[in-house]
Short mmCIF file of C-alpha atoms in Angstrom, two decimals:
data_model
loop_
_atom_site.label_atom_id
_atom_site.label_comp_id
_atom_site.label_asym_id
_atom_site.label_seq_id
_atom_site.Cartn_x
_atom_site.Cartn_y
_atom_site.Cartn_z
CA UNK A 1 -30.81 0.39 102.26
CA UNK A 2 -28.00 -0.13 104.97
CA UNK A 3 -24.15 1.19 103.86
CA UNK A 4 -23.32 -2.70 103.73
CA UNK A 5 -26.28 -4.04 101.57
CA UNK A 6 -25.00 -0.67 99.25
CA UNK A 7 -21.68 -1.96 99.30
CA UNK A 8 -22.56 -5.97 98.21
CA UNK A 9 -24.80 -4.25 95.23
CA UNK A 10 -21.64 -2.42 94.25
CA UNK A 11 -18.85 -5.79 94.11
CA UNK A 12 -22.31 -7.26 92.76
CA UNK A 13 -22.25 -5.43 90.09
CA UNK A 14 -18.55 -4.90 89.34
CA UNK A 15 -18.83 -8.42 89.35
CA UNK A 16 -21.33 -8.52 86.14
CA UNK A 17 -19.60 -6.07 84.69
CA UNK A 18 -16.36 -7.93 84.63
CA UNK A 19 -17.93 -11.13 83.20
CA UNK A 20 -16.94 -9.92 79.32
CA UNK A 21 -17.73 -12.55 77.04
CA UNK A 22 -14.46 -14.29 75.98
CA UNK A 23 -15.88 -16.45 73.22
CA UNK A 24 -16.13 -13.06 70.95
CA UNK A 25 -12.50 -12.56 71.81
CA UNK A 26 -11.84 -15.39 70.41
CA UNK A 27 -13.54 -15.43 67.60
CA UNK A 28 -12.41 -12.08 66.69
CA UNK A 29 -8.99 -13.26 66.81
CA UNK A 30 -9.22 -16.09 64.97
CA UNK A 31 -11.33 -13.83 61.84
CA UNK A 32 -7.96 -11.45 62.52
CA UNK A 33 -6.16 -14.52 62.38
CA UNK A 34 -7.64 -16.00 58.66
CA UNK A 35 -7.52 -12.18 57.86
CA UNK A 36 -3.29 -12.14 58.33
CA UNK A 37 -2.83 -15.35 56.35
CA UNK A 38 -4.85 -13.93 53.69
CA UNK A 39 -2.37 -11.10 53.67
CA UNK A 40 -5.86 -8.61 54.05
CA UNK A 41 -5.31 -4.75 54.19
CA UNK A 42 -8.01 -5.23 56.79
CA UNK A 43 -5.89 -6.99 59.24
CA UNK A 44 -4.58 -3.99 60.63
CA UNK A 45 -7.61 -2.39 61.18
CA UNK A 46 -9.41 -4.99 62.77
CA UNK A 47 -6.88 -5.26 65.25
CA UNK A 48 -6.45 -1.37 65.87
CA UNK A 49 -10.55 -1.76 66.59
CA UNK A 50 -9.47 -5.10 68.92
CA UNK A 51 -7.02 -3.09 70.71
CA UNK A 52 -9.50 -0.33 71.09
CA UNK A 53 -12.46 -2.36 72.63
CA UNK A 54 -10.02 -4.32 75.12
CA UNK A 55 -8.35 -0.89 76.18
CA UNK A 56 -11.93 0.37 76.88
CA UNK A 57 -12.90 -2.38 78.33
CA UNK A 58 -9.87 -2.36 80.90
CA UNK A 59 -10.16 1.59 81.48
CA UNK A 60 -13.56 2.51 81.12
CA UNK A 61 -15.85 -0.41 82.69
CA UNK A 62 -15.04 0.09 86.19
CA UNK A 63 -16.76 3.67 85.99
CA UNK A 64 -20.25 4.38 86.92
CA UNK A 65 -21.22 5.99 83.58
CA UNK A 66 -18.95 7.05 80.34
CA UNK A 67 -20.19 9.24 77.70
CA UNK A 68 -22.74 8.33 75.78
CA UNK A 69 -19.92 8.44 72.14
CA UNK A 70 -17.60 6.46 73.88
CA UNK A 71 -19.76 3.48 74.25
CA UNK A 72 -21.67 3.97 70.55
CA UNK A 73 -17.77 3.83 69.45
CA UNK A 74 -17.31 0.72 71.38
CA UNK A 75 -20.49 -0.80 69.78
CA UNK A 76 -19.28 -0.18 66.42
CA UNK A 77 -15.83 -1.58 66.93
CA UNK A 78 -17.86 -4.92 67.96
CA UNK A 79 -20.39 -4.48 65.09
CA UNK A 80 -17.14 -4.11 62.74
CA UNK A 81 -15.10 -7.02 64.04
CA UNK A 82 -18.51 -9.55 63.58
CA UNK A 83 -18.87 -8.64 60.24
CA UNK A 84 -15.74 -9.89 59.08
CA UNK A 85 -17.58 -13.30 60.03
CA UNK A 86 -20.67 -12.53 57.87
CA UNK A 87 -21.23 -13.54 54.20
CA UNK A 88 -23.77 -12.98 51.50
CA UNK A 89 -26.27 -15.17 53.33
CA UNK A 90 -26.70 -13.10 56.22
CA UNK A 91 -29.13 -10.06 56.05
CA UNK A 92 -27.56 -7.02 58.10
CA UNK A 93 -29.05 -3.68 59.06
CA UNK A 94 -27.32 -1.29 61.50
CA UNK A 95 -29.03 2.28 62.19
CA UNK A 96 -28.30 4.82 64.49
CA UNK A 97 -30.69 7.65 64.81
CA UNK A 98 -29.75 11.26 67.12
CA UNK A 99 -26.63 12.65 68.72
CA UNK A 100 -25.10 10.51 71.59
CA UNK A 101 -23.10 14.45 72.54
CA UNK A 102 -22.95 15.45 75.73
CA UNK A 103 -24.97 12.28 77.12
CA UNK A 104 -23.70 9.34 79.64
CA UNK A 105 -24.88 6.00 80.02
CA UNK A 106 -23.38 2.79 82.25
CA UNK A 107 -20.46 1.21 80.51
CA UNK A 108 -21.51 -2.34 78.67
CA UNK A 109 -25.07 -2.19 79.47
CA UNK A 110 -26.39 -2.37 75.78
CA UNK A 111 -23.61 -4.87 74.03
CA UNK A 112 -25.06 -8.31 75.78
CA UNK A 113 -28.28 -7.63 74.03
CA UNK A 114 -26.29 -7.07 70.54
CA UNK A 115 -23.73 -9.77 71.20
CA UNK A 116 -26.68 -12.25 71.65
CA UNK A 117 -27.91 -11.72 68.49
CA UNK A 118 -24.65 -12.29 66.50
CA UNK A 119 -24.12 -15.60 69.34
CA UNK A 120 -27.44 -17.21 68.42
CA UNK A 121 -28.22 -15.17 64.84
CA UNK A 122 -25.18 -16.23 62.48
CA UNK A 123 -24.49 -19.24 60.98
CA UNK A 124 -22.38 -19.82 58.30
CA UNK A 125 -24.66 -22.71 56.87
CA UNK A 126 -28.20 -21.00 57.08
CA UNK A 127 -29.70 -17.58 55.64
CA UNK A 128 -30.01 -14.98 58.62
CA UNK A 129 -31.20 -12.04 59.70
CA UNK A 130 -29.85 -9.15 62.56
CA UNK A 131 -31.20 -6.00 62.47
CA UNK A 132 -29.62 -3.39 65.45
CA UNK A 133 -32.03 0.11 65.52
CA UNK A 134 -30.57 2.74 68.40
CA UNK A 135 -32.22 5.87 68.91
CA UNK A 136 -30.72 8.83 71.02
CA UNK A 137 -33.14 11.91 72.02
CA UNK A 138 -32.51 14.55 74.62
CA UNK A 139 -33.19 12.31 77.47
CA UNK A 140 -33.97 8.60 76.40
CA UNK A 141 -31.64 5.75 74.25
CA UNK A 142 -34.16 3.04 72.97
CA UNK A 143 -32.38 -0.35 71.49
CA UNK A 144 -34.15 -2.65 69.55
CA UNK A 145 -32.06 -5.77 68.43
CA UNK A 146 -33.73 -8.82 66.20
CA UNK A 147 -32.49 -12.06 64.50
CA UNK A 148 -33.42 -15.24 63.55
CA UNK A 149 -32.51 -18.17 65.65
CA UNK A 150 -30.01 -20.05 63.55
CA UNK A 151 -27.10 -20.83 65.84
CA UNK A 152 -28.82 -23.31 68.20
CA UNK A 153 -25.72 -25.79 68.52
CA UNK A 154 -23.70 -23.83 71.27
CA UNK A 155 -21.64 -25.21 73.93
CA UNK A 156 -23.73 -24.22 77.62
CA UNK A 157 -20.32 -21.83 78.12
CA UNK A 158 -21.31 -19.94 74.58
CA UNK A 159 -24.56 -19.26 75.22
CA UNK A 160 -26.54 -16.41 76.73
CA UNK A 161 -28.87 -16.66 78.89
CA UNK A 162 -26.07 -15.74 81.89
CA UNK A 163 -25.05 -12.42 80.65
CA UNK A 164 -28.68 -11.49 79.73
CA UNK A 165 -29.57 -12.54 83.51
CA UNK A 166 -26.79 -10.31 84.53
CA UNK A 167 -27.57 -7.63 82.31
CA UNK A 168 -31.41 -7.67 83.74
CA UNK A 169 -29.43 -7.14 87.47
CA UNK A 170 -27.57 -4.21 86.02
CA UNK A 171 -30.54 -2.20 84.65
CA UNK A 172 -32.96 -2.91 87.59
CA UNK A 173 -29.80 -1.60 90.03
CA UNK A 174 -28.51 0.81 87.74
CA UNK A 175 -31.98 2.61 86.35
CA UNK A 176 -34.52 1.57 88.51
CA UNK A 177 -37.61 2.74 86.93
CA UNK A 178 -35.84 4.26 84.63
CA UNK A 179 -35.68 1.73 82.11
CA UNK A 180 -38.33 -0.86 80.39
CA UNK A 181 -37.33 -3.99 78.76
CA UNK A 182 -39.43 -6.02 76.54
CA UNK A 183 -37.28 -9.88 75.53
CA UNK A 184 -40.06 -11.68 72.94
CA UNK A 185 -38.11 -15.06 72.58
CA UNK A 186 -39.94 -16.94 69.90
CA UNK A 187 -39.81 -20.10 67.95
CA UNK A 188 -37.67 -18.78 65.11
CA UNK A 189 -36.78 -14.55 66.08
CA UNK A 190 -35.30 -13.23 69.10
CA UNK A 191 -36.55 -9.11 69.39
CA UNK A 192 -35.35 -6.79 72.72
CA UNK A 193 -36.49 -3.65 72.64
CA UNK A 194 -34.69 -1.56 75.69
CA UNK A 195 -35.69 1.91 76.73
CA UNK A 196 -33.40 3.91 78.80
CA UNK A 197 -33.48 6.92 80.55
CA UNK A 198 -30.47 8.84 79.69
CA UNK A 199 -28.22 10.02 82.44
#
């Protein structure tokens, strides 16, 4: 590979990385929003977790790799903020197996996958399911992310299947084969199951 095919890869990529998906921004500002008027004890805290994600986002993404806690903290600050849009008819799991210590990964590789599923699996007026399972050994994350299709009436700028194209880019650039990713799209479930070798 010449120095300048190197170099388009690289503002290639910096490019996907910068596309962050504003819709969740504002959605997590209008749940912060209902949550204020509501006078919630939460408010504060969802906007601490807000302010924590967009500060990472801004300092952290342009790096080649982060540690491993900083982006599992990142992950939960999303997984927090969605919830305050979920009810008793949605069916949540969230499980997080091994140590992410003293591990690195590239920043906002795994979130597009988890972000789909809340994008496409909640819906205030129908039952759902998301499950998120990430496990962390000595030298391999594996992400497995499922829910039921039951958000199917998105505007083309809400939905997906961009940031999952980009996403795809990233990993074969980023860990050429040093990753394997398995999308089954079906009629009703959406299932990824990502394997990733651990820098």
């Amino acid at each position: 590979m010449t120095s300048m095919q190197n170099e388009n890869l690289k503002t290639e990529i910096s490019y996907l990385k910068a596309q962050i998906n504003p819709h969740f921004l504002f959605n997590t500002l209008n749940s912060v929003y209902a949550l204020a008027l509501e006078k919630s004890d939460s408010a504060p805290e969802a906007i601490l977790k807000l302010s924590s994600m967009m500060r990472y986002v801004v300092t952290e993404s342009s790096r080649e790799t982060v540690s491993l806690e900083k982006e599992m903290d990142y992950i939960k600050n999303y997984i927090n903020l969605q919830q305050l849009r979920m009810d008793g008819e949605n069916s949540f799991s969230f499980i997080v197996t091994g140590s992410p210590i003293g591990k690195s990964i590239s920043p906002l590789i795994l979130i597009p996958f988890i972000e789909n599923a809340f994008k496409y699996g909640l819906n205030p007026e129908r039952e759902s399911y998301i499950a998120i399972n990430i496990d962390i050994t000595a030298h391999e994350l594996t992400l497995m992310v499922k829910n039921d299709k039951v958000n199917l009436q998105l505007s083309s700028e809400e939905k997906s299947e961009q940031g999952l194209e980009n996403t795809v880019k990233r990993l074969d650039y980023l860990y050429p084969d040093k990753h394997k990713l398995l999308i089954f799209d079906e009629e009703h479930t959406f299932t990824v199951n990502l394997s990733i070798t651990l820098l």
